[in-house]
C-alpha positions as MATLAB code, in Angstrom:
seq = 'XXXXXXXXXXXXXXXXXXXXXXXXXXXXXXXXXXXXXXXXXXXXXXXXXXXXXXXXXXXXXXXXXXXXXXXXXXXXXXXXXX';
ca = [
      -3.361    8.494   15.477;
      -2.772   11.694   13.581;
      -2.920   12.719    9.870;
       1.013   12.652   10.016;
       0.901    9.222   11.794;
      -1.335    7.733    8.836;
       0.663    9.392    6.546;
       3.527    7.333    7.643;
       2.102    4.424    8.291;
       1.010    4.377    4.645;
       4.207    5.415    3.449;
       5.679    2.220    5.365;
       3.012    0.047    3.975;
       3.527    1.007    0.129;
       7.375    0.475    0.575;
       6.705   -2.679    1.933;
       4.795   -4.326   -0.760;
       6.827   -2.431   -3.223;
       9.973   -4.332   -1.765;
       7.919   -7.465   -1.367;
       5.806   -7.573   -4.402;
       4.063  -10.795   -4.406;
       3.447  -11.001   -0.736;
       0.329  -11.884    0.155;
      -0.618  -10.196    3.607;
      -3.662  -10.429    5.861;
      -3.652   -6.983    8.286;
      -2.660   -8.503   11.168;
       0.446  -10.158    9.110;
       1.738   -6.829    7.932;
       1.133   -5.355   11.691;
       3.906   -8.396   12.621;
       5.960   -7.542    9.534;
       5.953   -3.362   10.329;
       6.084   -3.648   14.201;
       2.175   -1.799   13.935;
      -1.194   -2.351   15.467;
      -3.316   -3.787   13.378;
      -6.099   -1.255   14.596;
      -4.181    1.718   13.353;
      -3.276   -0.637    9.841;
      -7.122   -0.904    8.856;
      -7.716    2.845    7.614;
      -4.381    2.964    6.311;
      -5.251   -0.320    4.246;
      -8.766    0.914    3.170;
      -7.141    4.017    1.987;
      -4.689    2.027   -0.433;
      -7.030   -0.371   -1.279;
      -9.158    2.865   -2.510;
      -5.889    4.581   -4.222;
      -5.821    1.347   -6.601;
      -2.092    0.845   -4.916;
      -3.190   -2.819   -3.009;
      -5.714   -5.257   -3.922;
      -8.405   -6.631   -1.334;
      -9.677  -10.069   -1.443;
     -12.022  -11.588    1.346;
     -13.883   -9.628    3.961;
     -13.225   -8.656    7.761;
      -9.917   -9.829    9.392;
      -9.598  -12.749    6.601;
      -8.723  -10.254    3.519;
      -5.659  -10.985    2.268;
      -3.780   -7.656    0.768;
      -1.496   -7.646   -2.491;
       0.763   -5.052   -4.192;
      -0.788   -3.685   -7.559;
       2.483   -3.264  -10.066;
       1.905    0.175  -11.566;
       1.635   -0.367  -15.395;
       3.449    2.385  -17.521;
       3.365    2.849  -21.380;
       5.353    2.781  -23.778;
       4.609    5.603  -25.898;
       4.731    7.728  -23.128;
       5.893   11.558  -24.858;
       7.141   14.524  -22.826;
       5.721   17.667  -24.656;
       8.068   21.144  -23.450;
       6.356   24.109  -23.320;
       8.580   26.806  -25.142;
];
């Protein structure tokens, strides 16, 4: 696969635990789910796992993958520079 390939392959993973938030996926699961090989999911999962977006528990084909909910503030201020 290409850069452009894994850059849509992650795209398609991160949409679909963002529309599936509290699934709970092994890799070859989300290959069924997304139509993918699971040999092409495994860098794309490291990658998010890495990026703080999913959260790895377990080791080798047994880790199970989970969506991270971003957390936002609420004092969040937007400053314009003039």
């Amino acid at each position: 696969m290409n850069e452009e390939d894994l850059w849509q392959l992650q795209m398609e993973c991160t949409r679909f635990f963002q529309d599936n938030p509290y699934s709970m996926e092994t890799a070859e699961g989300i290959s069924l789910r997304l139509g993918r090989k699971t040999e092409h999911l495994d860098p794309v999962l490291g990658r998010l796992v890495s990026l703080a977006i999913l959260e790895r528990t377990g080791n080798g084909s047994r880790s199970i993958y989970r969506y991270i909910e971003p957390s936002f503030s609420d004092n969040l201020e937007v400053q314009w520079n003039s």
